[in-house]
Tab-separated table of C-alpha atoms in Angstrom:
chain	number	residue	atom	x	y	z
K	1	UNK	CA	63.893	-186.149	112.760
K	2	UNK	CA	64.493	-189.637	111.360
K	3	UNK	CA	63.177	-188.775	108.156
K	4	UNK	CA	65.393	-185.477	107.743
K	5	UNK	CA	68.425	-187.415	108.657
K	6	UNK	CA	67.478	-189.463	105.927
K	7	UNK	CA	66.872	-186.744	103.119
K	8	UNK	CA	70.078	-185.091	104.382
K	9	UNK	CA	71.763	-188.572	103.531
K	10	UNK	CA	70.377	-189.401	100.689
K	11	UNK	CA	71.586	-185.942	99.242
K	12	UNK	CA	75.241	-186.266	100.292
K	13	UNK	CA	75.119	-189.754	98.836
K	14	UNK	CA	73.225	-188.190	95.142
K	15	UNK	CA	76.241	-184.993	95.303
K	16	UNK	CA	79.264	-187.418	96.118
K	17	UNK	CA	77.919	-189.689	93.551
K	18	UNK	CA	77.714	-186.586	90.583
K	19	UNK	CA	81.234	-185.257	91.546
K	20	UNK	CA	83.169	-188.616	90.808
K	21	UNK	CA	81.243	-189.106	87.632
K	22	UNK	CA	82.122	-185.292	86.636
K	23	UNK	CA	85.495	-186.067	87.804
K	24	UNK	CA	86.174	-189.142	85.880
K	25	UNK	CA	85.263	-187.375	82.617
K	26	UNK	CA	87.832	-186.419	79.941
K	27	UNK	CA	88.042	-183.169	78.723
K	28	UNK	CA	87.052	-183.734	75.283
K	29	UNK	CA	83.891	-186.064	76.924
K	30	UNK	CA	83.188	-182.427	78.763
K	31	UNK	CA	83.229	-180.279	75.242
K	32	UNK	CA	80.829	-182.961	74.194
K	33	UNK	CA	78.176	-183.134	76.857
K	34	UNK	CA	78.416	-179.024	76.602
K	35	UNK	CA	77.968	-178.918	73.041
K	36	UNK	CA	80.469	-177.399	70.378
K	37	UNK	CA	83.279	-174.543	71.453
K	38	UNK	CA	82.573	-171.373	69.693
K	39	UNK	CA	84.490	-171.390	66.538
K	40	UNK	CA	87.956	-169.469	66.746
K	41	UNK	CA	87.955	-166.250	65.192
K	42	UNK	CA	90.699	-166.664	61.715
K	43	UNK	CA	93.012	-164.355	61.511
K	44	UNK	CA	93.691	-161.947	57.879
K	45	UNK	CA	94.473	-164.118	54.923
K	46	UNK	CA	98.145	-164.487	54.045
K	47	UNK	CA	98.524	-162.492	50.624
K	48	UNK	CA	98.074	-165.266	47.221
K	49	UNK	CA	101.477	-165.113	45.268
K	50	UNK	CA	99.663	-167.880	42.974
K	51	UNK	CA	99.895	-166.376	39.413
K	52	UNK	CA	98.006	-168.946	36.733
K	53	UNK	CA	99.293	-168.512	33.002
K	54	UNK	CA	96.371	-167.645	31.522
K	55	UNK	CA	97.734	-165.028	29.394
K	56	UNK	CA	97.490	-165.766	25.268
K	57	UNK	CA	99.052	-163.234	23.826
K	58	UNK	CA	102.172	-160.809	24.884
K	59	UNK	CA	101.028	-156.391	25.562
K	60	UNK	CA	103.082	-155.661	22.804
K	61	UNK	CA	104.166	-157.124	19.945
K	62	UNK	CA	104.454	-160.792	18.717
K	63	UNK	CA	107.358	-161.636	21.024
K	64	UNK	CA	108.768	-158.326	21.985
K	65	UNK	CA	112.722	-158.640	23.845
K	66	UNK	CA	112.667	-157.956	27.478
K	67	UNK	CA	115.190	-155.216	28.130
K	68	UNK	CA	115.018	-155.631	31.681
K	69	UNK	CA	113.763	-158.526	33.957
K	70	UNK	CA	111.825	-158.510	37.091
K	71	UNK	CA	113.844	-157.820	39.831
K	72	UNK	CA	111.541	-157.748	43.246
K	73	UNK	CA	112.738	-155.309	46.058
K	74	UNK	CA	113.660	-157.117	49.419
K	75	UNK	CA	111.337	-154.363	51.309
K	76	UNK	CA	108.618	-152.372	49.998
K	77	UNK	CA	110.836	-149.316	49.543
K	78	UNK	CA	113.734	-150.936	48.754
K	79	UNK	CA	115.191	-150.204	45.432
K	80	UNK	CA	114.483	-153.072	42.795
K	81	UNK	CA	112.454	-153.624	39.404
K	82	UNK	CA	108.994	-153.942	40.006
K	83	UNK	CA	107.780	-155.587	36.425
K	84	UNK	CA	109.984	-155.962	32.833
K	85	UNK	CA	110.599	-153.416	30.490
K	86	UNK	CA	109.322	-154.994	26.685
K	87	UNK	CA	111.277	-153.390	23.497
K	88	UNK	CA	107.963	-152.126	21.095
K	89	UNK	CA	108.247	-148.574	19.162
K	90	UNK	CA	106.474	-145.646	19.559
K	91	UNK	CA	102.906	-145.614	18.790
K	92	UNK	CA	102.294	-149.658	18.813
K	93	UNK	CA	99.349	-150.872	20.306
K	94	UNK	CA	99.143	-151.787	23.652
K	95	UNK	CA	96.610	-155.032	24.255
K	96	UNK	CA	95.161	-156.661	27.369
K	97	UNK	CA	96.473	-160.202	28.090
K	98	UNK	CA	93.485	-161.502	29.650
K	99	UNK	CA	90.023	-160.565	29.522
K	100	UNK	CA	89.320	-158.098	32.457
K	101	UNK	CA	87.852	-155.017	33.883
K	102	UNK	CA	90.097	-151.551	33.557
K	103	UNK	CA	90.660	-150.416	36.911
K	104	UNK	CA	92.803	-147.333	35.812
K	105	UNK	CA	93.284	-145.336	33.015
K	106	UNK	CA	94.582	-141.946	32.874
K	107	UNK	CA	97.874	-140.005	33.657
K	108	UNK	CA	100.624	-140.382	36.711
K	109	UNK	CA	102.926	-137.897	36.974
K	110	UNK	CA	102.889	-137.165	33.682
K	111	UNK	CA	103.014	-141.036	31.951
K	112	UNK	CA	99.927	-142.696	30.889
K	113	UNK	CA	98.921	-145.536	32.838
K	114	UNK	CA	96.421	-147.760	32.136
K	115	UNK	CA	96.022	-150.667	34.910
K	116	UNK	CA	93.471	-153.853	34.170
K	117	UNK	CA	92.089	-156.209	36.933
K	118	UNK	CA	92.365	-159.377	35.292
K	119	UNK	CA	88.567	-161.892	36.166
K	120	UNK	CA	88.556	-164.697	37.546
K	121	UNK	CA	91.652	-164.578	39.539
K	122	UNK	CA	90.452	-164.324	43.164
K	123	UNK	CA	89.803	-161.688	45.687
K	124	UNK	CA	91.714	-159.205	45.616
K	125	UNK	CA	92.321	-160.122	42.072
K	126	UNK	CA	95.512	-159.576	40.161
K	127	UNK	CA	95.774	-156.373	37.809
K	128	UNK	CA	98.273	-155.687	35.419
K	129	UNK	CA	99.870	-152.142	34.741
K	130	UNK	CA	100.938	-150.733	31.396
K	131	UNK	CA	103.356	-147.612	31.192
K	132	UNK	CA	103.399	-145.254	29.001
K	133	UNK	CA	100.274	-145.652	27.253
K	134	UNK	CA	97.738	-143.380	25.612
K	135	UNK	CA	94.721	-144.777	26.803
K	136	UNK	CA	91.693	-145.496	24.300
K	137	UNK	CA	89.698	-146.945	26.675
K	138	UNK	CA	88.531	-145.753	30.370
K	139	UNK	CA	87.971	-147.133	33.623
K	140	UNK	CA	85.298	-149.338	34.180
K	141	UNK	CA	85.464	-150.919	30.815
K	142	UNK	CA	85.290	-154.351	30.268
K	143	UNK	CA	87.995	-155.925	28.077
K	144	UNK	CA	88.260	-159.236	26.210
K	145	UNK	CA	91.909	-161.240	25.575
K	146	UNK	CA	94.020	-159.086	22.978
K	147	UNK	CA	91.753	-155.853	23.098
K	148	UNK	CA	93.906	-152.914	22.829
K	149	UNK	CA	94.268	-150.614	25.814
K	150	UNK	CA	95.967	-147.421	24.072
K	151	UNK	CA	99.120	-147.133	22.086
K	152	UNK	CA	102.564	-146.416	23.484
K	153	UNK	CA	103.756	-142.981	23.942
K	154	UNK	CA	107.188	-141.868	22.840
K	155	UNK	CA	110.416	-140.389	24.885
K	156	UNK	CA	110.014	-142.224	28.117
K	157	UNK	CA	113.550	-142.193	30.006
K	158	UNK	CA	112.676	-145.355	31.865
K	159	UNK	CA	114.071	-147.408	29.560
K	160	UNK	CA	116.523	-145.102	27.770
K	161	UNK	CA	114.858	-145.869	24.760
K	162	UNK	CA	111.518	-146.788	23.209
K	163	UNK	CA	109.871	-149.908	25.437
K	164	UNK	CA	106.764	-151.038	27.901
K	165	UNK	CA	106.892	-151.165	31.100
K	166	UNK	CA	104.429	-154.051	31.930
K	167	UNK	CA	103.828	-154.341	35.918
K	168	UNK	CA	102.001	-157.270	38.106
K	169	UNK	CA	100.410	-156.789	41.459
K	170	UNK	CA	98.123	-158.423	43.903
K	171	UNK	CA	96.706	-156.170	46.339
K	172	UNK	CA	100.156	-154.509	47.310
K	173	UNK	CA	102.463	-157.406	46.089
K	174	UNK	CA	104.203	-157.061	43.217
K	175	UNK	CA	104.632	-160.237	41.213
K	176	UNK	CA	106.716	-161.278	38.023
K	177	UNK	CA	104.312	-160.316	34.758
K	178	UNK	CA	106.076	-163.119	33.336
K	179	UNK	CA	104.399	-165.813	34.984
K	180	UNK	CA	101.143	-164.817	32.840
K	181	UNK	CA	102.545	-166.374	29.993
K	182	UNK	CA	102.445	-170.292	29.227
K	183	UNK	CA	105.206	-172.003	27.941
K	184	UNK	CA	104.471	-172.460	24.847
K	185	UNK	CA	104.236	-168.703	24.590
K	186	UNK	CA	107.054	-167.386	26.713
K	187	UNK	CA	109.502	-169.751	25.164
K	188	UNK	CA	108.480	-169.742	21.520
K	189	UNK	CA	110.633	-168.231	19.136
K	190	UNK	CA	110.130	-165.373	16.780
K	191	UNK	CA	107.829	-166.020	13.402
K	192	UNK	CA	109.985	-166.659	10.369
K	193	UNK	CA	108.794	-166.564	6.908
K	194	UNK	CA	109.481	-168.563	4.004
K	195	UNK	CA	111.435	-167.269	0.168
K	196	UNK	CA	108.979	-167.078	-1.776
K	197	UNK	CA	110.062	-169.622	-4.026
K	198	UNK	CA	110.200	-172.589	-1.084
K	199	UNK	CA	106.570	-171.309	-0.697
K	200	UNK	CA	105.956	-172.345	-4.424
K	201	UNK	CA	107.222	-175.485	-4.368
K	202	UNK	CA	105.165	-176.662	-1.138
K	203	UNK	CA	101.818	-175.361	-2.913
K	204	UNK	CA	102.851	-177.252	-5.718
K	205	UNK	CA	104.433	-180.454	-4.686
K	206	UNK	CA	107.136	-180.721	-7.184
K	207	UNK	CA	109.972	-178.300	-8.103
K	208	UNK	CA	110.314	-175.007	-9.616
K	209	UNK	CA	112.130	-176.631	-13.204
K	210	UNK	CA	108.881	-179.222	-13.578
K	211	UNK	CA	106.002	-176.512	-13.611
């Protein structure tokens, strides 16, 4: 009986002992003695509005005038501008921007539409749209920087007159085309050429009356 008594004592003693140790430890002394928490499942990834210029050349033309800007809708059907609209005439070639993969290339009720997902710019990656073009290539092709597309198709209304309609989108955002272009690009004025005869004298060194 004695030695029961003691057993039973001892016991107490050993389970009063382990609750004020487990009762004097900290909750984040807890998550360490049972090992790491289960990592927390992340929710979807907030859509990339990051655009890098790596563009090196503009769709059309050497620096074509933008007829109309882009002007984003405030909802997804809202009414807006979803891209710029770039002055070229009918039947100039239409080039990629960046080296890429053609996504799209065919016909949309009734326009040609050729649409070009441009590498290296992240998952989903960003993809440019061209309207109205006569494709000359087809989807699946690969494309380098400044490889034409098609050419541009005549007597589109959107514009009221001859022009591109040059669209950016990631995934379902639509994003300003612009912001493709560097600087130096986007800001540099139109190529002028020399008379003739200034072109002379520069080869030359000295002036016209001396040669």
């Amino acid at each position: 009986m004695r030695a029961k008594r003691c057993v039973r004592t001892w016991l107490g003693l050993l389970l009063g002992m382990t609750v004020t140790v487990l009762g004097a430890l900290t909750p984040s002394a807890l998550a360490r003695a049972n090992g790491p928490a289960p990592p927390t499942p992340a929710g979807p990834p907030a859509s990339d509005t990051t655009v890098t210029p790596l563009a090196r050349l503009w769709p059309v033309g050497l620096r074509p005038s933008v007829l109309r800007g882009w002007d984003p809708p405030t909802t997804p059907y809202a009414r807006g501008h979803r891209g710029v609209d770039l002055m070229a005439p009918p039947g100039a070639p239409v080039r990629s921007v960046a080296a890429g993969r053609v996504s799209f290339a065919g016909r949309v009720a009734g326009r040609g539409v050729v649409a070009v997902e441009l590498a290296g710019t992240g998952t989903p990656p960003l993809r440019t749209t061209f309207t109205p073009v006569r494709a000359t290539v087809r989807q699946g092709d690969e494309v380098a920087a400044g490889e034409v597309l098609g050419t541009l198709e005549p007597g589109d209304a959107h514009c009221g007159t001859s022009c591109l309609h040059w669209g950016l989108r990631r995934d379902r955002t639509y994003l300003n085309p612009l912001s493709l272009l560097p600087p130096w690009l986007l800001h540099r004025g139109p190529s002028r050429l020399l008379p003739l005869t200034g072109a002379r004298r520069q080869a030359s060194g000295s002036p016209a009356h001396l040669r």
